[in-house]
Coordinates of C-alpha atoms in Angstrom, one line a residue:
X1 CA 1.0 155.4 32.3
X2 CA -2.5 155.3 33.4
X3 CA -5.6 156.0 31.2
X4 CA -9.3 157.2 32.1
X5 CA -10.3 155.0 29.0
X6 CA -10.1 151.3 29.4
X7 CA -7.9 149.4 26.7
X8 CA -7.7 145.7 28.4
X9 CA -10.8 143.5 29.9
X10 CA -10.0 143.2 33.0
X11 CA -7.5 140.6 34.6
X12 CA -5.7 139.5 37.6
X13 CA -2.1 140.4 37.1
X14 CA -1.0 137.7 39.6
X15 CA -2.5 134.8 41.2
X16 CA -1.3 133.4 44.8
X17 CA -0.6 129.2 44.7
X18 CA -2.2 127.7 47.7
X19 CA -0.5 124.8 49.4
X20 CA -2.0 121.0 48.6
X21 CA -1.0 118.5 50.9
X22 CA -1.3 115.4 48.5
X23 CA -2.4 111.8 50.5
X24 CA -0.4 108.7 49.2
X25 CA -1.6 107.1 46.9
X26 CA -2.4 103.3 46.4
X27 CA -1.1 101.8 43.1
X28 CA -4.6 100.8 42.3
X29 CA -6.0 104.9 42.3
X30 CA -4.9 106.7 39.6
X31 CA -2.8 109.6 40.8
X32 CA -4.7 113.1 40.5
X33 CA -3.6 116.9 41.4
X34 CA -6.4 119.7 41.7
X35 CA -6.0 122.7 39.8
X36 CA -4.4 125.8 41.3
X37 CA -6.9 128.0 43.4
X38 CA -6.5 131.9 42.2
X39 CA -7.4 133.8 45.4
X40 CA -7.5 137.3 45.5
X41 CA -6.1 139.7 47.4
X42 CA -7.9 141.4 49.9
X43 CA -8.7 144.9 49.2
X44 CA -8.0 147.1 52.3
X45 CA -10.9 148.3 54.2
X46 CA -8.9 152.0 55.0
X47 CA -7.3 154.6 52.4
X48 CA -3.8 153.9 54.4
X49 CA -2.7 150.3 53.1
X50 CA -2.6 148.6 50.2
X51 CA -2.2 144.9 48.8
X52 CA 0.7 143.1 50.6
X53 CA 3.2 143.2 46.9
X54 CA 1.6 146.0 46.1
X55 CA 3.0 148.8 44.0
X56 CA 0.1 150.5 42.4
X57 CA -2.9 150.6 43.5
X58 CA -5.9 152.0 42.2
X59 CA -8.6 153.2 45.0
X60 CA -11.8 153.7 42.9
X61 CA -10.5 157.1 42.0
X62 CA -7.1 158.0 42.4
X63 CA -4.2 156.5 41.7
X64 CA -1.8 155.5 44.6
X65 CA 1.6 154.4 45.1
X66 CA 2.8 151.7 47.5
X67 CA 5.4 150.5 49.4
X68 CA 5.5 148.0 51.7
X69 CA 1.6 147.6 52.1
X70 CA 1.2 151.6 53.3
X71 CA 0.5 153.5 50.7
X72 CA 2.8 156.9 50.1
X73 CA 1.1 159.1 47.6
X74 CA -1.9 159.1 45.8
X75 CA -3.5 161.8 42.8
X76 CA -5.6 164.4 44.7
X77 CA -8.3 164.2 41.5
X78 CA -12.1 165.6 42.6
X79 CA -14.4 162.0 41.9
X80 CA -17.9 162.4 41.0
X81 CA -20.4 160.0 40.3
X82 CA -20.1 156.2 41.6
X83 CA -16.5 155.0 42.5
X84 CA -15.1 152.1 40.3
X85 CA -13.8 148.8 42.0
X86 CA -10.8 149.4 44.2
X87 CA -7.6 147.2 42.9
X88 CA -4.0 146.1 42.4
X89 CA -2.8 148.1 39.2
X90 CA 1.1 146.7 39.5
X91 CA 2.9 144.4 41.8
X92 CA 6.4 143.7 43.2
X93 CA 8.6 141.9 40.7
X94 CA 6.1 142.3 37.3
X95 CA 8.3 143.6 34.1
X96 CA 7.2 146.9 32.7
X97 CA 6.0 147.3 29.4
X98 CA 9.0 147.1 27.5
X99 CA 8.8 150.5 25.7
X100 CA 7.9 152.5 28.7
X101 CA 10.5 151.0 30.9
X102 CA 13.8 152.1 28.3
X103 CA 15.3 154.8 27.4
X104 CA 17.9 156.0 25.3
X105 CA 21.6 155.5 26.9
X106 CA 22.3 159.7 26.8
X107 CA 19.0 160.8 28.1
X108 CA 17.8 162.0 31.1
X109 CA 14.4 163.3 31.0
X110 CA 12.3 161.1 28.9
X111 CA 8.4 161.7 27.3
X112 CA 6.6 158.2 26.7
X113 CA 3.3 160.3 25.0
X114 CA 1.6 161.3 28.1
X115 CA 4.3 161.2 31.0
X116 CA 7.7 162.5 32.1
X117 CA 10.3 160.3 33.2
X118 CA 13.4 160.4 34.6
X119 CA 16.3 157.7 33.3
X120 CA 19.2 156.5 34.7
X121 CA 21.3 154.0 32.7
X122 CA 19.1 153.9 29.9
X123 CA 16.1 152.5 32.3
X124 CA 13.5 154.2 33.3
X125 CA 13.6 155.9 37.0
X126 CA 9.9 157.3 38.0
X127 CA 7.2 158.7 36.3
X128 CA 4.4 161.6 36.8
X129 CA 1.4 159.7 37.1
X130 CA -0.6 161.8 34.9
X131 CA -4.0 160.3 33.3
X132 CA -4.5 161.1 30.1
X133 CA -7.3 160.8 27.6
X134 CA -5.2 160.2 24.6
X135 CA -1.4 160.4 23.7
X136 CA -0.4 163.7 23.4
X137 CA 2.5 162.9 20.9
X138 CA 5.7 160.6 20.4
X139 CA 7.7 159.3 22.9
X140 CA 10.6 161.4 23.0
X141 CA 14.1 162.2 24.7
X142 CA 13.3 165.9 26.4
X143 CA 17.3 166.4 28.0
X144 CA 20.3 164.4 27.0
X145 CA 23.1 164.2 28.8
X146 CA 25.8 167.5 28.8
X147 CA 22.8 169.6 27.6
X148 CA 22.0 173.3 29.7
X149 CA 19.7 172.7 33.0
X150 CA 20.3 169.0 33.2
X151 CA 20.5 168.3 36.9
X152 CA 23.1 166.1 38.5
X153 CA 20.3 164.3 40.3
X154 CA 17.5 163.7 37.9
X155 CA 14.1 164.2 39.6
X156 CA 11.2 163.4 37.6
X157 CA 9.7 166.0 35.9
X158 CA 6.6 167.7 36.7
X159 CA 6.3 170.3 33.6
X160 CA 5.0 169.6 30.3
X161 CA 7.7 172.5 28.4
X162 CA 9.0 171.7 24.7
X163 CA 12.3 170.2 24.5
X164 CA 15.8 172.4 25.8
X165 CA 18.0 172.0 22.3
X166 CA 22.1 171.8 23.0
X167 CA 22.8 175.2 21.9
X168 CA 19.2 176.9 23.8
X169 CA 19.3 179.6 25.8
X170 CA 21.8 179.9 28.9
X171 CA 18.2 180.7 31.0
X172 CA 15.0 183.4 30.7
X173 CA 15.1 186.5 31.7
X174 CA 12.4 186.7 34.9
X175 CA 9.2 188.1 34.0
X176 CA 8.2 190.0 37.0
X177 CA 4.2 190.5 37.1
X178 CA 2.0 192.9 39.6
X179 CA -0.4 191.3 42.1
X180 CA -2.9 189.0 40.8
X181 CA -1.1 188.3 37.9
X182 CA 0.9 185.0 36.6
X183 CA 3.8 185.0 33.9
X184 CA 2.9 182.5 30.9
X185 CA 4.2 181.2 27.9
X186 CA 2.2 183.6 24.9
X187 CA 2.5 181.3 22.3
X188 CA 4.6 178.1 22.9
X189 CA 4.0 177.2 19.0
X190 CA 6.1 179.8 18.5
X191 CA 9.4 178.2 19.7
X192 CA 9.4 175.0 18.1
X193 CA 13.5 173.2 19.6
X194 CA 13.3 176.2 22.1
X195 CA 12.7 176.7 25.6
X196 CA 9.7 178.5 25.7
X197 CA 10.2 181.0 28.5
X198 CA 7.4 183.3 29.9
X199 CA 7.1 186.9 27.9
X200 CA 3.8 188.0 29.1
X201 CA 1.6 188.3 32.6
X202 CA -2.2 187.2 32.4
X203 CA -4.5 187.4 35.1
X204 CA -4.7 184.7 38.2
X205 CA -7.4 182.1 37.6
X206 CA -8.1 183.1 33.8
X207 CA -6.8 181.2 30.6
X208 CA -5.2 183.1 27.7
X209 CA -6.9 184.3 24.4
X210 CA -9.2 181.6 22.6
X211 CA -7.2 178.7 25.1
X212 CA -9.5 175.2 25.1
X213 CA -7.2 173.7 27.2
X214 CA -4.8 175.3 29.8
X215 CA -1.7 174.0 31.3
X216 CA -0.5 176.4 34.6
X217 CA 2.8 174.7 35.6
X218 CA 1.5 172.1 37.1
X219 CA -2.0 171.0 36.2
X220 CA -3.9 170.3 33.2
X221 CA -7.7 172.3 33.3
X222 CA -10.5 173.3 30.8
X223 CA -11.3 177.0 30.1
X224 CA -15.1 178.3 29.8
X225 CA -16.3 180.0 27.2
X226 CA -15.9 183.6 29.5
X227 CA -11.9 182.9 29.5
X228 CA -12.1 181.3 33.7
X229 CA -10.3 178.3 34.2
X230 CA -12.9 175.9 34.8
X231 CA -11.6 172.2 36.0
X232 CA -8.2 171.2 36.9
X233 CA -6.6 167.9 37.6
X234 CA -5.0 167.8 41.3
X235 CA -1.6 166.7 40.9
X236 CA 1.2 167.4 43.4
X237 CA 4.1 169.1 42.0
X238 CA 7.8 169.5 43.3
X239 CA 8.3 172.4 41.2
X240 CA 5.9 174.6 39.3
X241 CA 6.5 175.1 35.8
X242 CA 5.8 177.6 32.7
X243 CA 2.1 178.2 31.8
X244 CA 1.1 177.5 28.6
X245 CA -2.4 177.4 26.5
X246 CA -1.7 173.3 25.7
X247 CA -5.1 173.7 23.3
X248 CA -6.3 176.4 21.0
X249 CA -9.9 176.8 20.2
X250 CA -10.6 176.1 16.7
X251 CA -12.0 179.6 14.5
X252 CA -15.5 180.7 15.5
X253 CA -15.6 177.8 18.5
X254 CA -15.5 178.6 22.0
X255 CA -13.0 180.6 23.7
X256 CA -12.3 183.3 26.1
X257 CA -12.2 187.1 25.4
X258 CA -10.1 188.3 27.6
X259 CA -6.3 189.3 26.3
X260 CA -3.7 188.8 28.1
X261 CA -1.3 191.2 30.1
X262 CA 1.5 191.6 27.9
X263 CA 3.3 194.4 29.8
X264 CA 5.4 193.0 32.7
X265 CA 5.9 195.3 35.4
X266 CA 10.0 195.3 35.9
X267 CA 10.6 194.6 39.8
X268 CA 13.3 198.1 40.1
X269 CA 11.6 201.0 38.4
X270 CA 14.6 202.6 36.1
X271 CA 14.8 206.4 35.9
X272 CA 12.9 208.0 32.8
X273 CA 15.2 207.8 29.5
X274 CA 15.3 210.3 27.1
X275 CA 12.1 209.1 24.0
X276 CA 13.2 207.7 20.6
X277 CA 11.3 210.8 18.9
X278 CA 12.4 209.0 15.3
X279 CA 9.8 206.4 16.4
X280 CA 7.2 208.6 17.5
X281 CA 4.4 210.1 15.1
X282 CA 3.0 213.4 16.7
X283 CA -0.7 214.8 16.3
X284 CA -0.5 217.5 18.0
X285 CA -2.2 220.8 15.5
X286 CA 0.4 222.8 14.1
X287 CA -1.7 226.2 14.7
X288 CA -2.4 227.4 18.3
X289 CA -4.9 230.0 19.3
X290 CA -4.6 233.8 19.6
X291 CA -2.1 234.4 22.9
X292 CA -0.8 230.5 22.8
X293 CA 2.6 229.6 21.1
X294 CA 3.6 225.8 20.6
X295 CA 6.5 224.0 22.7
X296 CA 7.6 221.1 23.3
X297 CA 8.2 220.0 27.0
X298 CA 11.1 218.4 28.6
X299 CA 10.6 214.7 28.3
X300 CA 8.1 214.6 25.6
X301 CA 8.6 214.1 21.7
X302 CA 5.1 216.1 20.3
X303 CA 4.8 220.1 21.0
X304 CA 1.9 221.8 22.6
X305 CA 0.0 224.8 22.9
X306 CA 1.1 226.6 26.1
X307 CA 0.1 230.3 27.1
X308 CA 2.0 233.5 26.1
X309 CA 0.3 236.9 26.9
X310 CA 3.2 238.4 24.7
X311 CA 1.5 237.6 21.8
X312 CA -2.3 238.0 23.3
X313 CA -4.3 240.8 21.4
X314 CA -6.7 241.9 24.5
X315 CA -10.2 244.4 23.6
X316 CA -10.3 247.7 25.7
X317 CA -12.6 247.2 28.4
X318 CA -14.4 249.7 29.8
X319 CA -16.1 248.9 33.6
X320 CA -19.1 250.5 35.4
X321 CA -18.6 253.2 38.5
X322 CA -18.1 250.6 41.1
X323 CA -15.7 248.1 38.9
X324 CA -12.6 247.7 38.9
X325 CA -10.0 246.2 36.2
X326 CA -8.2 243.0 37.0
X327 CA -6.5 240.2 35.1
X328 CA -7.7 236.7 36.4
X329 CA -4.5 234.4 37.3
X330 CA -3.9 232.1 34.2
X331 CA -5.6 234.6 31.4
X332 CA -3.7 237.6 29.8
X333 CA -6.7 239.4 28.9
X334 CA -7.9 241.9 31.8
X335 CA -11.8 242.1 33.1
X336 CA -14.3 244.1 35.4
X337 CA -14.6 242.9 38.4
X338 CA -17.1 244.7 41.3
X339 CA -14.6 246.7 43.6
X340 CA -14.6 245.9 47.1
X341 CA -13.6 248.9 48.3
X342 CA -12.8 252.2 46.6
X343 CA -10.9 254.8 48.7
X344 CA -10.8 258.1 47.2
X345 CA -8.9 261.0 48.8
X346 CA -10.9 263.7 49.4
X347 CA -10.1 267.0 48.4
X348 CA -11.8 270.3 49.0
X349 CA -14.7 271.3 46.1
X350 CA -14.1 274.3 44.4
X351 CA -17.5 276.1 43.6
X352 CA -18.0 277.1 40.2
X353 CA -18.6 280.9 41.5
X354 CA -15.1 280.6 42.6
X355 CA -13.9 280.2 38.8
X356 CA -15.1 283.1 37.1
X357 CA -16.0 282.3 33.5
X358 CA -14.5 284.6 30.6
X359 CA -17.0 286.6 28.3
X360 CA -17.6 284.2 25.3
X361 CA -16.1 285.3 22.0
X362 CA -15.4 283.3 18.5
X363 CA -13.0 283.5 15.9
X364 CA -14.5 283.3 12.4
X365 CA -12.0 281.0 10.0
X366 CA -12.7 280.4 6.9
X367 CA -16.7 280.6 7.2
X368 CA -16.6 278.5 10.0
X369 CA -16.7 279.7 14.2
X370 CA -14.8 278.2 16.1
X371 CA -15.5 278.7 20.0
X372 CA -12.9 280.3 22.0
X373 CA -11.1 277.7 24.3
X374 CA -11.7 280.3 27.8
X375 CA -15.6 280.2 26.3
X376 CA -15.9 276.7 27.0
X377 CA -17.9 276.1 30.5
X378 CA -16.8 272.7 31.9
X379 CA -19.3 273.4 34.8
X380 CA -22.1 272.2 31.8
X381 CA -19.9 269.2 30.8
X382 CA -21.3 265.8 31.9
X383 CA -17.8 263.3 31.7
X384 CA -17.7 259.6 31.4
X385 CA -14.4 258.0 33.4
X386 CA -12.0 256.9 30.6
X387 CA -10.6 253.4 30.7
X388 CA -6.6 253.8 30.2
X389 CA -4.3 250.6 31.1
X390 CA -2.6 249.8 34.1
X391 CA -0.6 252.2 35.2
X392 CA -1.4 254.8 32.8
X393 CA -3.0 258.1 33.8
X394 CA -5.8 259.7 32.0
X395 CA -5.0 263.6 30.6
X396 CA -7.5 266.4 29.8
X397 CA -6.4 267.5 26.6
X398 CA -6.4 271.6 25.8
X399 CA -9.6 272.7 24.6
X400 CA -11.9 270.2 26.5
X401 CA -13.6 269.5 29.7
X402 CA -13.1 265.7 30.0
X403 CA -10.1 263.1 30.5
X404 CA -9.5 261.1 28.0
X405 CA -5.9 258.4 27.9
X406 CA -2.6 259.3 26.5
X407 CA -2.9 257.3 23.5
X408 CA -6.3 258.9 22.7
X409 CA -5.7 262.4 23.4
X410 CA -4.0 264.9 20.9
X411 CA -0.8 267.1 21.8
X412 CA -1.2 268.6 25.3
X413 CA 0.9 272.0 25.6
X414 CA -0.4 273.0 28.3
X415 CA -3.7 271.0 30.1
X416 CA -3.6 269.7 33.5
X417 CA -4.1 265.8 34.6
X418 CA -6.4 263.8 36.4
X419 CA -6.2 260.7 38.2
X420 CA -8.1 257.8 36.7
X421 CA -9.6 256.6 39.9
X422 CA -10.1 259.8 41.5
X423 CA -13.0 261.9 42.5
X424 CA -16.2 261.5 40.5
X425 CA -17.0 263.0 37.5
X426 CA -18.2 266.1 38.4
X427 CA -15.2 266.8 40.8
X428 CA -13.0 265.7 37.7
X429 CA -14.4 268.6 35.5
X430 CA -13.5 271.1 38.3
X431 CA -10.5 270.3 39.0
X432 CA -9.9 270.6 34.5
X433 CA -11.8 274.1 34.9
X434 CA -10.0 275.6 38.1
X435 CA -6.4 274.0 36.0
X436 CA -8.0 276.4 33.1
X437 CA -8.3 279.3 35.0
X438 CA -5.0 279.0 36.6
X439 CA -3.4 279.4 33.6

């Protein structure tokens, strides 16, 4: 395990014993041996080698791993500032601290407070070569032997997920987010013994709600105050793990805003099921207005107010000459609207000389004279076009000049008709008075 802080002074781990060739000696001169010379080993002038014995080595920055004086694999961590010495961190042959390098007998994966192992035999195999700042916790068996997910060749692993119990899970269900979205662990505390498996989606490059510290399968990096993900260490992982917030923000400190995406998107869209209505709490209003009836659609749990001219109660509407009456397409109610055209047959006048007009006489009943219906000259009579509905046609009732609707007019026992739409006024009241004189 490798630390940013520095616990030790510094020290040569090993010394190299020069050769000293030794002259005989006279008995007379006492016999003296020099002390050993410590020479160090020569620092490589290129990023590609490394200390002949060599295991770890340290370039100023990164941390790098050796074999045979080339070295393999190095951390990929951005360096700012002035470099430190490059050096020799561990050499061929040197025992490992003793509580790093065992493990229990049954385990597979173990955590030694910072990072993962791999153990075979009870020793340890390989490491991650994480550096941390502090111990994050207890060393700690992660997978024993016989447990669910243990591999049959351990590889050393590069997640930082909370222990898989015996009797966990048989595996997590696949959380399946849209572009530009990453699945993550919501709340790891929340599955202490468990393996925390991802239930949410959160957005690519962003940390989840009030996260200090974020952990995205792979690499450990600080969140801003906005909720971006600020730095991030530059490890090289095998495999990518679970994302995770690793540190909550303490109340009222810094933290992002931005909540995640808890709704994964499924990868096979199902076809619509039928709604738990028992769950479902409708506001729809219980009153709809005048022509409009509730009902509840197909699909849907809460009713609605849809159209029904059945039940409309519509105001006579009377139009100008030159209107015409017309129902606009979703409305129940008709209006006047300026006619376009207006063909009227035409039909040959008949002159009022033509209809001679009785002699006037009156009827006295009961104190009261009333006119004579023959006495009555429509030729005087100004009329106004009646508006009747659709389809019904207007009737001059007995006794009087003008045209008046069905519904309006009183019991007709003999009076003739007139179209609604026909002839103007004046041609209407001829037509009533040459009806009159026929009969």
């Amino acid at each position: 395990m490798y630390c940013l802080t520095q616990r030790a002074p510094p020290h040569c781990l090993r010394s190299t014993e020069i050769d000293v060739v030794v002259p005989p000696v006279s008995e007379e001169e006492p016999v003296t041996t020099p002390p050993p010379v410590a020479v160090e080993e020569p620092v490589p002038e290129n990023n590609s080698s490394c200390p002949d014995g060599c295991t770890s080595f340290f370039d100023g920055c990164n941390t790098c791993m050796c074999s045979e004086g080339r070295i393999m694999g190095c951390t990929k961590k951005a360096c700012r500032g002035e470099m430190e010495e490059p050096r020799c961190l561990a050499w061929e042959g040197e025992e490992e601290e003793e509580a790093a390098a065992t493990c229990p007998d049954d385990c597979v994966t173990w955590f030694d407070g910072c990072n993962y192992c791999s153990c075979e035999e009870g020793k340890v195999s390989g490491c991650t070569k994480m550096l941390c700042h502090e111990q994050d916790g207890e060393p700690r068996c992660t997978r024993r032997r016989g447990e669910i997910g243990e591999e049959t060749t351990p590889k050393p692993p590069t997640t930082q997920t909370p222990p898989l119990p015996a009797e966990g899970p048989e595996g997590c269900t696949p959380v399946v987010c849209p572009s530009g979205f990453a699945p993550f662990v919501s709340d790891p505390a929340a599955c202490p013994g468990k393996n925390c498996c991802p239930d949410a989606c959160l957005p690519e490059g962003k940390c989840s709600l009030n996260c200090e510290a974020w952990y995205d399968g792979c690499n450990s990096c600080g969140c801003t105050d906005e909720g971006q993900i600020s730095v991030c260490t530059k490890r090289h992982c095998f495999r990518q793990g679970e994302a995770y917030c690793e540190r909550v923000a303490p109340m009222g400190g810094a933290g992002p805003t931005l909540p995640p995406f808890s709704d994964p998107v499924p990868v096979i869209e199902e076809p619509p099921s039928s709604p738990d209505c028992a769950a479902v709490t409708c506001l729809s209003p219980t009153t709809c207005a005048a022509g409009e009836r509730l009902e509840t659609p197909e699909g849907e749990c809460c009713p609605r107010c849809v159209q029904d001219c059945g039940l409309a109660r519509c105001l006579m509407v009377e139009c100008a000459e030159g209107e015409l009456k017309e129902t606009p397409k979703g409305e129940c109610c008709p209006r006047c609207k300026m006619a376009i055209m207006a063909v009227v047959p035409s039909e040959p006048e008949i002159s009022t000389m033509s209809v001679p007009a009785p002699a006037p006489s009156s009827v006295e009943m009961g104190g009261m004279v009333e006119e004579d219906v023959a006495s009555v000259d429509c030729a005087l009579v100004s009329c106004e076009r009646p508006s009747c509905p659709q389809g019904v046609v207007a009737v001059v009732p007995e006794g009087q000049c003008c045209p008046v609707c069905p519904s309006e007019a009183p019991i007709n026992r003999s009076g003739g008709t007139v179209e609604a739409l026909g002839g103007s006024p004046s041609t209407q009241h001829l037509r009533s008075r040459a009806s009159s004189a026929q009969h």
